[in-house]
Short mmCIF file of N, CA, C and O in Angstrom, two decimals:
data_model
loop_
_atom_site.label_atom_id
_atom_site.label_comp_id
_atom_site.label_asym_id
_atom_site.label_seq_id
_atom_site.Cartn_x
_atom_site.Cartn_y
_atom_site.Cartn_z
N UNK A 249 -13.09 7.70 25.11
CA UNK A 249 -12.46 6.55 24.49
C UNK A 249 -11.11 6.97 23.92
O UNK A 249 -11.04 7.93 23.18
N UNK A 250 -10.07 6.25 24.26
CA UNK A 250 -8.76 6.59 23.70
C UNK A 250 -8.56 5.87 22.37
O UNK A 250 -9.37 5.01 21.98
N UNK A 251 -7.49 6.19 21.69
CA UNK A 251 -7.25 5.64 20.36
C UNK A 251 -7.16 4.12 20.36
O UNK A 251 -7.69 3.46 19.47
N UNK A 252 -6.50 3.55 21.36
CA UNK A 252 -6.38 2.09 21.39
C UNK A 252 -7.73 1.42 21.59
O UNK A 252 -8.01 0.37 21.00
N UNK A 253 -8.60 2.00 22.39
CA UNK A 253 -9.95 1.45 22.59
C UNK A 253 -10.76 1.50 21.29
O UNK A 253 -11.50 0.57 20.98
N UNK A 254 -10.58 2.58 20.53
CA UNK A 254 -11.26 2.69 19.24
C UNK A 254 -10.73 1.61 18.29
O UNK A 254 -11.51 0.91 17.63
N UNK A 255 -9.41 1.48 18.22
CA UNK A 255 -8.80 0.46 17.35
C UNK A 255 -9.31 -0.92 17.73
O UNK A 255 -9.70 -1.72 16.86
N UNK A 256 -9.34 -1.22 19.02
CA UNK A 256 -9.81 -2.53 19.48
C UNK A 256 -11.26 -2.78 19.08
O UNK A 256 -11.61 -3.88 18.65
N UNK A 257 -12.11 -1.77 19.23
CA UNK A 257 -13.53 -1.92 18.87
C UNK A 257 -13.70 -2.15 17.37
O UNK A 257 -14.50 -3.01 16.94
N UNK A 258 -12.95 -1.42 16.57
CA UNK A 258 -13.05 -1.58 15.11
C UNK A 258 -12.52 -2.95 14.70
O UNK A 258 -13.14 -3.65 13.90
N UNK A 259 -11.40 -3.36 15.27
CA UNK A 259 -10.84 -4.67 14.95
C UNK A 259 -11.79 -5.79 15.36
O UNK A 259 -11.94 -6.77 14.63
N UNK A 260 -12.44 -5.64 16.48
CA UNK A 260 -13.39 -6.66 16.93
C UNK A 260 -14.53 -6.83 15.93
O UNK A 260 -14.98 -7.94 15.67
N UNK A 261 -14.98 -5.73 15.36
CA UNK A 261 -16.08 -5.80 14.39
C UNK A 261 -15.62 -6.29 13.02
O UNK A 261 -16.36 -7.03 12.35
N UNK A 262 -14.43 -5.87 12.59
CA UNK A 262 -14.02 -6.12 11.20
C UNK A 262 -13.05 -7.27 10.99
O UNK A 262 -13.06 -7.87 9.91
N UNK A 263 -12.20 -7.59 11.94
CA UNK A 263 -11.20 -8.63 11.72
C UNK A 263 -11.81 -9.98 11.32
O UNK A 263 -11.36 -10.59 10.34
N UNK A 264 -12.85 -10.47 12.01
CA UNK A 264 -13.41 -11.77 11.61
C UNK A 264 -14.01 -11.75 10.20
O UNK A 264 -13.86 -12.71 9.44
N UNK A 265 -14.66 -10.66 9.86
CA UNK A 265 -15.25 -10.54 8.53
C UNK A 265 -14.16 -10.48 7.46
O UNK A 265 -14.26 -11.13 6.43
N UNK A 266 -13.12 -9.70 7.72
CA UNK A 266 -12.01 -9.59 6.77
C UNK A 266 -11.39 -10.96 6.52
O UNK A 266 -11.10 -11.32 5.37
N UNK A 267 -11.19 -11.74 7.59
CA UNK A 267 -10.64 -13.09 7.42
C UNK A 267 -11.56 -13.94 6.54
O UNK A 267 -11.10 -14.63 5.63
N UNK A 268 -12.86 -13.88 6.83
CA UNK A 268 -13.83 -14.66 6.05
C UNK A 268 -13.83 -14.26 4.58
O UNK A 268 -14.13 -15.08 3.71
N UNK A 269 -13.52 -13.01 4.30
CA UNK A 269 -13.52 -12.50 2.92
C UNK A 269 -12.16 -12.68 2.23
O UNK A 269 -12.01 -12.30 1.08
N UNK A 270 -11.20 -13.24 2.94
CA UNK A 270 -9.89 -13.47 2.35
C UNK A 270 -8.99 -12.25 2.33
O UNK A 270 -8.00 -12.22 1.60
N UNK A 271 -9.32 -11.25 3.15
CA UNK A 271 -8.48 -10.05 3.23
C UNK A 271 -7.40 -10.26 4.29
O UNK A 271 -7.51 -11.13 5.16
N UNK A 272 -6.37 -9.45 4.22
CA UNK A 272 -5.25 -9.55 5.15
C UNK A 272 -5.68 -9.14 6.56
O UNK A 272 -6.74 -8.54 6.76
N UNK A 273 -4.82 -9.45 7.53
CA UNK A 273 -5.01 -8.89 8.87
C UNK A 273 -4.88 -7.39 8.76
O UNK A 273 -4.23 -6.87 7.86
N UNK A 274 -5.47 -6.67 9.70
CA UNK A 274 -5.47 -5.22 9.62
C UNK A 274 -4.09 -4.63 9.84
O UNK A 274 -3.31 -5.13 10.64
N UNK A 275 -3.84 -3.56 9.11
CA UNK A 275 -2.66 -2.73 9.31
C UNK A 275 -3.18 -1.38 9.79
O UNK A 275 -4.07 -0.81 9.16
N UNK A 276 -2.67 -0.89 10.89
CA UNK A 276 -3.18 0.33 11.51
C UNK A 276 -2.28 1.51 11.18
O UNK A 276 -1.06 1.43 11.28
N UNK A 277 -2.91 2.61 10.77
CA UNK A 277 -2.24 3.87 10.48
C UNK A 277 -2.93 4.94 11.35
O UNK A 277 -4.16 5.00 11.37
N UNK A 278 -2.16 5.76 12.04
CA UNK A 278 -2.77 6.80 12.88
C UNK A 278 -2.09 8.14 12.65
O UNK A 278 -0.94 8.22 12.24
N UNK A 279 -2.85 9.19 12.93
CA UNK A 279 -2.31 10.53 13.03
C UNK A 279 -3.13 11.25 14.09
O UNK A 279 -3.96 10.63 14.76
N UNK A 280 -2.93 12.54 14.25
CA UNK A 280 -3.63 13.27 15.31
C UNK A 280 -5.14 13.34 15.11
O UNK A 280 -5.88 13.54 16.07
N UNK A 281 -5.59 13.21 13.87
CA UNK A 281 -7.00 13.45 13.57
C UNK A 281 -7.78 12.21 13.19
O UNK A 281 -9.00 12.22 13.19
N UNK A 282 -7.08 11.14 12.82
CA UNK A 282 -7.81 9.95 12.36
C UNK A 282 -7.02 8.68 12.61
O UNK A 282 -5.82 8.70 12.88
N UNK A 283 -7.76 7.59 12.52
CA UNK A 283 -7.21 6.25 12.61
C UNK A 283 -7.70 5.52 11.37
O UNK A 283 -8.89 5.60 11.03
N UNK A 284 -6.82 4.81 10.70
CA UNK A 284 -7.22 3.99 9.55
C UNK A 284 -6.73 2.57 9.76
O UNK A 284 -5.60 2.36 10.20
N UNK A 285 -7.59 1.62 9.42
CA UNK A 285 -7.21 0.22 9.41
C UNK A 285 -7.35 -0.26 7.99
O UNK A 285 -8.41 -0.09 7.37
N UNK A 286 -6.29 -0.82 7.45
CA UNK A 286 -6.30 -1.33 6.09
C UNK A 286 -6.38 -2.84 6.09
O UNK A 286 -5.65 -3.52 6.81
N UNK A 287 -7.30 -3.37 5.29
CA UNK A 287 -7.45 -4.80 5.07
C UNK A 287 -7.23 -5.01 3.58
O UNK A 287 -8.04 -4.57 2.76
N UNK A 288 -6.13 -5.66 3.23
CA UNK A 288 -5.70 -5.70 1.84
C UNK A 288 -6.06 -7.03 1.18
O UNK A 288 -6.01 -8.08 1.81
N UNK A 289 -6.46 -6.91 -0.10
CA UNK A 289 -6.82 -8.09 -0.88
C UNK A 289 -6.85 -7.74 -2.35
O UNK A 289 -6.52 -6.64 -2.76
N UNK A 290 -7.29 -8.69 -3.14
CA UNK A 290 -7.43 -8.49 -4.59
C UNK A 290 -8.82 -8.98 -5.00
O UNK A 290 -9.26 -9.99 -4.46
N UNK A 291 -9.54 -8.35 -5.86
CA UNK A 291 -9.17 -7.16 -6.62
C UNK A 291 -9.40 -5.84 -5.86
O UNK A 291 -9.02 -4.79 -6.33
N UNK A 292 -10.04 -5.95 -4.69
CA UNK A 292 -10.32 -4.73 -3.92
C UNK A 292 -9.87 -4.92 -2.48
O UNK A 292 -9.71 -6.04 -1.99
N UNK A 293 -9.67 -3.80 -1.81
CA UNK A 293 -9.27 -3.78 -0.40
C UNK A 293 -10.21 -2.87 0.37
O UNK A 293 -11.02 -2.14 -0.22
N UNK A 294 -10.08 -2.90 1.69
CA UNK A 294 -10.99 -2.17 2.57
C UNK A 294 -10.20 -1.29 3.53
O UNK A 294 -9.22 -1.73 4.12
N UNK A 295 -10.66 -0.05 3.67
CA UNK A 295 -10.12 0.86 4.68
C UNK A 295 -11.24 1.22 5.63
O UNK A 295 -12.33 1.60 5.20
N UNK A 296 -10.97 1.09 6.91
CA UNK A 296 -11.89 1.59 7.93
C UNK A 296 -11.22 2.82 8.50
O UNK A 296 -10.13 2.74 9.06
N UNK A 297 -11.88 3.96 8.35
CA UNK A 297 -11.30 5.24 8.75
C UNK A 297 -12.15 5.82 9.87
O UNK A 297 -13.38 5.90 9.75
N UNK A 298 -11.50 6.21 10.95
CA UNK A 298 -12.19 6.83 12.08
C UNK A 298 -11.75 8.28 12.16
O UNK A 298 -10.58 8.57 12.36
N UNK A 299 -12.70 9.18 11.98
CA UNK A 299 -12.46 10.61 12.13
C UNK A 299 -12.59 10.91 13.62
O UNK A 299 -13.69 10.85 14.18
N UNK A 300 -11.48 11.20 14.27
CA UNK A 300 -11.50 11.42 15.71
C UNK A 300 -12.05 12.80 16.08
O UNK A 300 -12.52 12.98 17.21
N UNK A 301 -12.03 13.74 15.16
CA UNK A 301 -12.50 15.09 15.48
C UNK A 301 -14.03 15.13 15.59
O UNK A 301 -14.57 15.66 16.55
N UNK A 302 -14.72 14.60 14.60
CA UNK A 302 -16.19 14.61 14.59
C UNK A 302 -16.75 13.26 15.02
O UNK A 302 -17.96 13.07 15.04
N UNK A 303 -15.93 12.35 15.33
CA UNK A 303 -16.19 10.95 15.59
C UNK A 303 -17.23 10.35 14.64
O UNK A 303 -18.44 10.36 14.87
N UNK A 304 -16.67 9.81 13.58
CA UNK A 304 -17.48 9.07 12.62
C UNK A 304 -16.59 7.99 12.02
O UNK A 304 -15.40 8.21 11.81
N UNK A 305 -17.17 6.82 11.80
CA UNK A 305 -16.43 5.71 11.20
C UNK A 305 -16.89 5.56 9.76
O UNK A 305 -18.09 5.51 9.49
N UNK A 306 -15.93 5.48 8.86
CA UNK A 306 -16.20 5.31 7.43
C UNK A 306 -15.59 4.00 6.95
O UNK A 306 -14.49 3.64 7.36
N UNK A 307 -16.29 3.33 6.06
CA UNK A 307 -15.73 2.18 5.36
C UNK A 307 -15.49 2.61 3.92
O UNK A 307 -16.39 3.17 3.28
N UNK A 308 -14.29 2.39 3.43
CA UNK A 308 -13.94 2.77 2.06
C UNK A 308 -13.39 1.55 1.32
O UNK A 308 -12.68 0.73 1.89
N UNK A 309 -13.75 1.46 0.06
CA UNK A 309 -13.27 0.40 -0.82
C UNK A 309 -12.20 1.02 -1.71
O UNK A 309 -12.38 2.14 -2.20
N UNK A 310 -11.10 0.32 -1.90
CA UNK A 310 -10.08 0.82 -2.82
C UNK A 310 -9.50 -0.32 -3.64
O UNK A 310 -9.67 -1.49 -3.30
N UNK A 311 -8.87 0.08 -4.75
CA UNK A 311 -8.24 -0.92 -5.62
C UNK A 311 -7.28 -1.76 -4.79
O UNK A 311 -6.57 -1.24 -3.94
N UNK A 312 -7.27 -3.06 -5.06
CA UNK A 312 -6.41 -3.96 -4.32
C UNK A 312 -4.99 -3.44 -4.22
O UNK A 312 -4.47 -2.84 -5.15
N UNK A 313 -4.39 -3.65 -3.10
CA UNK A 313 -3.04 -3.14 -2.89
C UNK A 313 -2.33 -3.93 -1.82
O UNK A 313 -2.92 -4.75 -1.15
N UNK A 314 -1.08 -3.66 -1.68
CA UNK A 314 -0.25 -4.35 -0.70
C UNK A 314 0.34 -3.34 0.28
O UNK A 314 1.33 -2.69 -0.02
N UNK A 315 -0.27 -3.20 1.41
CA UNK A 315 0.33 -2.45 2.49
C UNK A 315 0.14 -0.94 2.51
O UNK A 315 0.48 -0.31 3.49
N UNK A 316 -0.36 -0.34 1.43
CA UNK A 316 -0.56 1.11 1.42
C UNK A 316 -2.00 1.45 1.04
O UNK A 316 -2.52 0.92 0.06
N UNK A 317 -2.58 2.34 1.79
CA UNK A 317 -3.92 2.84 1.48
C UNK A 317 -3.75 4.09 0.63
O UNK A 317 -2.98 4.99 1.01
N UNK A 318 -4.44 4.18 -0.51
CA UNK A 318 -4.31 5.40 -1.31
C UNK A 318 -4.71 6.64 -0.52
O UNK A 318 -5.65 6.61 0.27
N UNK A 319 -3.99 7.72 -0.73
CA UNK A 319 -4.26 8.98 -0.01
C UNK A 319 -5.54 9.66 -0.48
O UNK A 319 -6.33 10.11 0.32
N UNK A 320 -5.74 9.76 -1.78
CA UNK A 320 -6.89 10.47 -2.29
C UNK A 320 -7.90 9.54 -2.93
O UNK A 320 -7.67 8.35 -3.08
N UNK A 321 -9.02 10.12 -3.32
CA UNK A 321 -10.07 9.34 -3.96
C UNK A 321 -9.73 9.05 -5.43
O UNK A 321 -10.21 8.07 -5.98
N UNK A 322 -8.92 9.90 -6.04
CA UNK A 322 -8.51 9.71 -7.43
C UNK A 322 -6.99 9.65 -7.49
O UNK A 322 -6.30 10.28 -6.69
N UNK A 323 -6.47 8.92 -8.48
CA UNK A 323 -5.03 8.85 -8.65
C UNK A 323 -4.54 10.00 -9.52
O UNK A 323 -5.32 10.88 -9.89
N UNK A 324 -3.26 10.01 -9.87
CA UNK A 324 -2.67 11.08 -10.66
C UNK A 324 -3.28 11.24 -12.04
O UNK A 324 -3.22 12.31 -12.64
N UNK A 325 -3.88 10.18 -12.56
CA UNK A 325 -4.56 10.22 -13.86
C UNK A 325 -6.04 10.57 -13.72
O UNK A 325 -6.80 10.43 -14.67
N UNK A 326 -6.43 10.98 -12.52
CA UNK A 326 -7.81 11.34 -12.21
C UNK A 326 -8.77 10.15 -12.34
O UNK A 326 -9.95 10.33 -12.59
N UNK A 327 -8.26 8.94 -12.16
CA UNK A 327 -9.11 7.76 -12.13
C UNK A 327 -9.42 7.43 -10.68
O UNK A 327 -8.56 7.53 -9.81
N UNK A 328 -10.64 7.02 -10.44
CA UNK A 328 -11.04 6.68 -9.08
C UNK A 328 -10.18 5.53 -8.57
O UNK A 328 -9.98 4.54 -9.23
N UNK A 329 -9.70 5.70 -7.32
CA UNK A 329 -8.94 4.63 -6.68
C UNK A 329 -9.51 4.25 -5.32
O UNK A 329 -9.13 3.23 -4.76
N UNK A 330 -10.43 5.07 -4.81
CA UNK A 330 -11.02 4.80 -3.50
C UNK A 330 -12.40 5.46 -3.44
O UNK A 330 -12.59 6.53 -3.99
N UNK A 331 -13.36 4.80 -2.76
CA UNK A 331 -14.71 5.35 -2.63
C UNK A 331 -15.34 4.85 -1.34
O UNK A 331 -15.01 3.76 -0.85
N UNK A 332 -16.26 5.62 -0.80
CA UNK A 332 -17.01 5.22 0.39
C UNK A 332 -17.89 4.02 0.07
O UNK A 332 -18.51 3.95 -1.00
N UNK A 333 -17.96 3.09 1.00
CA UNK A 333 -18.73 1.86 0.81
C UNK A 333 -20.18 2.14 0.43
O UNK A 333 -20.71 1.57 -0.52
N UNK A 334 -20.84 3.05 1.17
CA UNK A 334 -22.25 3.32 0.88
C UNK A 334 -22.42 3.91 -0.51
O UNK A 334 -23.41 3.64 -1.19
N UNK A 335 -21.47 4.72 -0.96
CA UNK A 335 -21.52 5.31 -2.30
C UNK A 335 -21.43 4.21 -3.35
O UNK A 335 -22.17 4.21 -4.34
N UNK A 336 -20.53 3.25 -3.14
CA UNK A 336 -20.38 2.14 -4.08
C UNK A 336 -21.65 1.29 -4.11
O UNK A 336 -22.14 0.92 -5.18
N UNK A 337 -22.19 1.00 -2.96
CA UNK A 337 -23.41 0.19 -2.88
C UNK A 337 -24.55 0.90 -3.62
O UNK A 337 -25.31 0.27 -4.36
N UNK A 338 -24.64 2.21 -3.43
CA UNK A 338 -25.68 2.98 -4.11
C UNK A 338 -25.47 2.97 -5.62
O UNK A 338 -26.41 2.78 -6.39
N UNK A 339 -24.22 3.18 -6.07
CA UNK A 339 -23.93 3.19 -7.50
C UNK A 339 -24.26 1.85 -8.16
O UNK A 339 -24.68 1.81 -9.31
N UNK A 340 -24.06 0.77 -7.42
CA UNK A 340 -24.34 -0.56 -7.96
C UNK A 340 -25.81 -0.94 -7.76
O UNK A 340 -26.20 -2.07 -8.04
N UNK A 341 -26.58 0.02 -7.26
CA UNK A 341 -28.02 -0.14 -7.05
C UNK A 341 -28.36 -1.30 -6.12
O UNK A 341 -29.26 -2.10 -6.38
N UNK A 342 -27.62 -1.37 -5.03
CA UNK A 342 -27.85 -2.41 -4.04
C UNK A 342 -28.62 -1.87 -2.84
O UNK A 342 -29.21 -2.63 -2.10
N UNK A 343 -28.58 -0.55 -2.61
CA UNK A 343 -29.39 0.14 -1.61
C UNK A 343 -28.90 0.03 -0.17
O UNK A 343 -28.60 -1.05 0.28
N UNK A 344 -28.85 1.17 0.53
CA UNK A 344 -28.47 1.19 1.96
C UNK A 344 -29.03 2.41 2.68
O UNK A 344 -28.54 2.77 3.74
N UNK A 345 -30.04 3.04 2.16
CA UNK A 345 -30.49 4.31 2.73
C UNK A 345 -30.82 4.22 4.21
O UNK A 345 -30.48 5.11 4.99
N UNK A 346 -31.48 3.15 4.65
CA UNK A 346 -31.84 3.03 6.06
C UNK A 346 -30.62 2.97 6.95
O UNK A 346 -30.56 3.64 7.98
N UNK A 347 -29.63 2.20 6.57
CA UNK A 347 -28.42 2.07 7.38
C UNK A 347 -27.63 3.37 7.37
O UNK A 347 -27.08 3.78 8.40
N UNK A 348 -27.58 4.04 6.24
CA UNK A 348 -26.88 5.33 6.17
C UNK A 348 -27.50 6.32 7.16
O UNK A 348 -26.79 7.02 7.87
N UNK A 349 -28.82 6.36 7.24
CA UNK A 349 -29.49 7.24 8.20
C UNK A 349 -29.16 6.84 9.64
O UNK A 349 -28.93 7.69 10.50
N UNK A 350 -29.12 5.54 9.90
CA UNK A 350 -28.76 5.07 11.24
C UNK A 350 -27.35 5.51 11.60
O UNK A 350 -27.11 5.98 12.71
N UNK A 351 -26.42 5.36 10.67
CA UNK A 351 -25.03 5.75 10.92
C UNK A 351 -24.92 7.24 11.20
O UNK A 351 -24.20 7.65 12.11
N UNK A 352 -25.64 8.04 10.43
CA UNK A 352 -25.60 9.49 10.64
C UNK A 352 -26.09 9.84 12.04
O UNK A 352 -25.57 10.75 12.67
N UNK A 353 -27.09 9.12 12.52
CA UNK A 353 -27.61 9.36 13.86
C UNK A 353 -26.64 8.98 14.97
O UNK A 353 -26.72 9.49 16.08
N UNK A 354 -25.71 8.07 14.66
CA UNK A 354 -24.74 7.62 15.66
C UNK A 354 -23.48 8.46 15.69
O UNK A 354 -22.72 8.43 16.66
N UNK A 355 -23.22 9.21 14.62
CA UNK A 355 -22.00 10.00 14.52
C UNK A 355 -21.88 11.05 15.59
O UNK A 355 -22.89 11.52 16.15
N UNK A 356 -20.65 11.41 15.90
CA UNK A 356 -20.40 12.50 16.84
C UNK A 356 -20.27 12.07 18.28
O UNK A 356 -20.00 12.89 19.15
N UNK A 357 -20.46 10.78 18.58
CA UNK A 357 -20.42 10.33 19.98
C UNK A 357 -19.60 9.04 20.08
O UNK A 357 -19.98 8.01 19.52
N UNK A 358 -18.49 9.11 20.80
CA UNK A 358 -17.63 7.95 20.97
C UNK A 358 -18.37 6.76 21.59
O UNK A 358 -18.00 5.62 21.37
N UNK A 359 -19.41 7.03 22.36
CA UNK A 359 -20.17 5.95 22.99
C UNK A 359 -20.82 5.03 21.96
O UNK A 359 -21.19 3.92 22.27
N UNK A 360 -20.98 5.53 20.74
CA UNK A 360 -21.62 4.74 19.69
C UNK A 360 -20.62 3.99 18.81
O UNK A 360 -21.00 3.44 17.79
N UNK A 361 -19.38 3.94 19.23
CA UNK A 361 -18.32 3.33 18.42
C UNK A 361 -18.65 1.88 18.06
O UNK A 361 -18.59 1.49 16.90
N UNK A 362 -19.00 1.07 19.05
CA UNK A 362 -19.27 -0.35 18.80
C UNK A 362 -20.44 -0.54 17.85
O UNK A 362 -20.38 -1.35 16.93
N UNK A 363 -21.51 0.22 18.06
CA UNK A 363 -22.70 0.07 17.22
C UNK A 363 -22.42 0.53 15.79
O UNK A 363 -22.84 -0.12 14.82
N UNK A 364 -21.70 1.64 15.64
CA UNK A 364 -21.38 2.13 14.30
C UNK A 364 -20.48 1.14 13.57
O UNK A 364 -20.72 0.81 12.40
N UNK A 365 -19.47 0.61 14.26
CA UNK A 365 -18.58 -0.37 13.65
C UNK A 365 -19.35 -1.63 13.26
O UNK A 365 -19.15 -2.19 12.18
N UNK A 366 -20.26 -2.04 14.10
CA UNK A 366 -21.05 -3.24 13.82
C UNK A 366 -21.95 -3.07 12.60
O UNK A 366 -22.07 -3.97 11.75
N UNK A 367 -22.59 -1.91 12.48
CA UNK A 367 -23.44 -1.64 11.30
C UNK A 367 -22.61 -1.65 10.01
O UNK A 367 -23.03 -2.26 9.02
N UNK A 368 -21.46 -1.00 10.03
CA UNK A 368 -20.61 -0.97 8.85
C UNK A 368 -20.08 -2.37 8.52
O UNK A 368 -20.01 -2.76 7.35
N UNK A 369 -19.71 -3.12 9.55
CA UNK A 369 -19.22 -4.48 9.32
C UNK A 369 -20.30 -5.33 8.67
O UNK A 369 -20.02 -6.15 7.78
N UNK A 370 -21.54 -5.13 9.08
CA UNK A 370 -22.65 -5.85 8.46
C UNK A 370 -22.79 -5.52 6.98
O UNK A 370 -23.07 -6.40 6.16
N UNK A 371 -22.60 -4.25 6.64
CA UNK A 371 -22.65 -3.85 5.22
C UNK A 371 -21.53 -4.52 4.43
O UNK A 371 -21.76 -5.01 3.32
N UNK A 372 -20.34 -4.52 5.00
CA UNK A 372 -19.21 -5.16 4.31
C UNK A 372 -19.52 -6.64 4.09
O UNK A 372 -19.37 -7.16 2.98
N UNK A 373 -19.96 -7.30 5.13
CA UNK A 373 -20.25 -8.74 5.04
C UNK A 373 -21.32 -9.02 3.98
O UNK A 373 -21.20 -9.95 3.19
N UNK A 374 -22.36 -8.20 3.95
CA UNK A 374 -23.47 -8.41 3.04
C UNK A 374 -23.11 -8.14 1.59
O UNK A 374 -23.51 -8.88 0.69
N UNK A 375 -22.35 -7.08 1.33
CA UNK A 375 -22.17 -6.61 -0.05
C UNK A 375 -20.78 -6.85 -0.65
O UNK A 375 -20.59 -6.61 -1.83
N UNK A 376 -19.81 -7.32 0.13
CA UNK A 376 -18.44 -7.41 -0.37
C UNK A 376 -18.31 -8.28 -1.61
O UNK A 376 -17.67 -7.89 -2.58
N UNK A 377 -18.90 -9.46 -1.60
CA UNK A 377 -18.77 -10.36 -2.75
C UNK A 377 -19.31 -9.71 -4.02
O UNK A 377 -18.71 -9.82 -5.10
N UNK A 378 -20.44 -9.03 -3.90
CA UNK A 378 -21.04 -8.35 -5.05
C UNK A 378 -20.15 -7.21 -5.55
O UNK A 378 -19.96 -7.05 -6.75
N UNK A 379 -19.60 -6.45 -4.63
CA UNK A 379 -18.72 -5.34 -5.01
C UNK A 379 -17.45 -5.88 -5.67
O UNK A 379 -17.00 -5.37 -6.69
N UNK A 380 -16.87 -6.93 -5.10
CA UNK A 380 -15.66 -7.52 -5.67
C UNK A 380 -15.92 -8.03 -7.08
O UNK A 380 -15.10 -7.82 -7.98
N UNK A 381 -17.06 -8.68 -7.28
CA UNK A 381 -17.40 -9.21 -8.60
C UNK A 381 -17.60 -8.09 -9.62
O UNK A 381 -17.36 -8.28 -10.82
N UNK A 382 -18.03 -6.92 -9.15
CA UNK A 382 -18.32 -5.81 -10.05
C UNK A 382 -17.32 -4.66 -9.90
O UNK A 382 -17.60 -3.53 -10.25
N UNK A 383 -16.12 -4.96 -9.41
CA UNK A 383 -15.14 -3.92 -9.12
C UNK A 383 -14.76 -3.10 -10.35
O UNK A 383 -14.44 -1.92 -10.23
N UNK A 384 -14.85 -3.68 -11.53
CA UNK A 384 -14.50 -2.91 -12.73
C UNK A 384 -15.52 -1.80 -13.01
O UNK A 384 -15.19 -0.79 -13.61
N UNK A 385 -16.75 -1.98 -12.54
CA UNK A 385 -17.75 -0.91 -12.68
C UNK A 385 -17.44 0.23 -11.71
O UNK A 385 -17.73 1.38 -11.99
N UNK A 386 -16.88 -0.12 -10.57
CA UNK A 386 -16.57 0.87 -9.54
C UNK A 386 -15.31 1.66 -9.90
O UNK A 386 -15.26 2.87 -9.76
N UNK A 387 -14.28 0.92 -10.36
CA UNK A 387 -12.98 1.54 -10.65
C UNK A 387 -12.70 1.48 -12.16
O UNK A 387 -11.88 0.69 -12.60
N UNK A 388 -13.39 2.31 -12.89
CA UNK A 388 -13.22 2.34 -14.36
C UNK A 388 -11.98 3.08 -14.74
O UNK A 388 -11.55 4.01 -14.17
#
């Protein structure tokens, strides 16, 4: 699978959900090792990151922003600015252990791109409203 095929598969899974959630159209960022798609909104935004080396798709939640995805998990003041979706769901005691295990089983193989993107998109669709409502607990 080439980079454009990966981008297309991720966009197919996430673009409709992002629109339904009031997030922006995706902005794509690439480098030699990863692909990131940013969906921007307030109070929180979404990054879909594809690790091309080990092939794994991650969904990350970050403080709402306009056009830029934060580089690190913490800002210069050591305050959290970005976190993995499953970590946030777990912290808010919403639970995802079964899906996390499924995702781990799919990692490492480009053939599983569509299924992995679909599982993560389902998590975003299911939990986004709850995470947005409780974003101050996530980003203290």
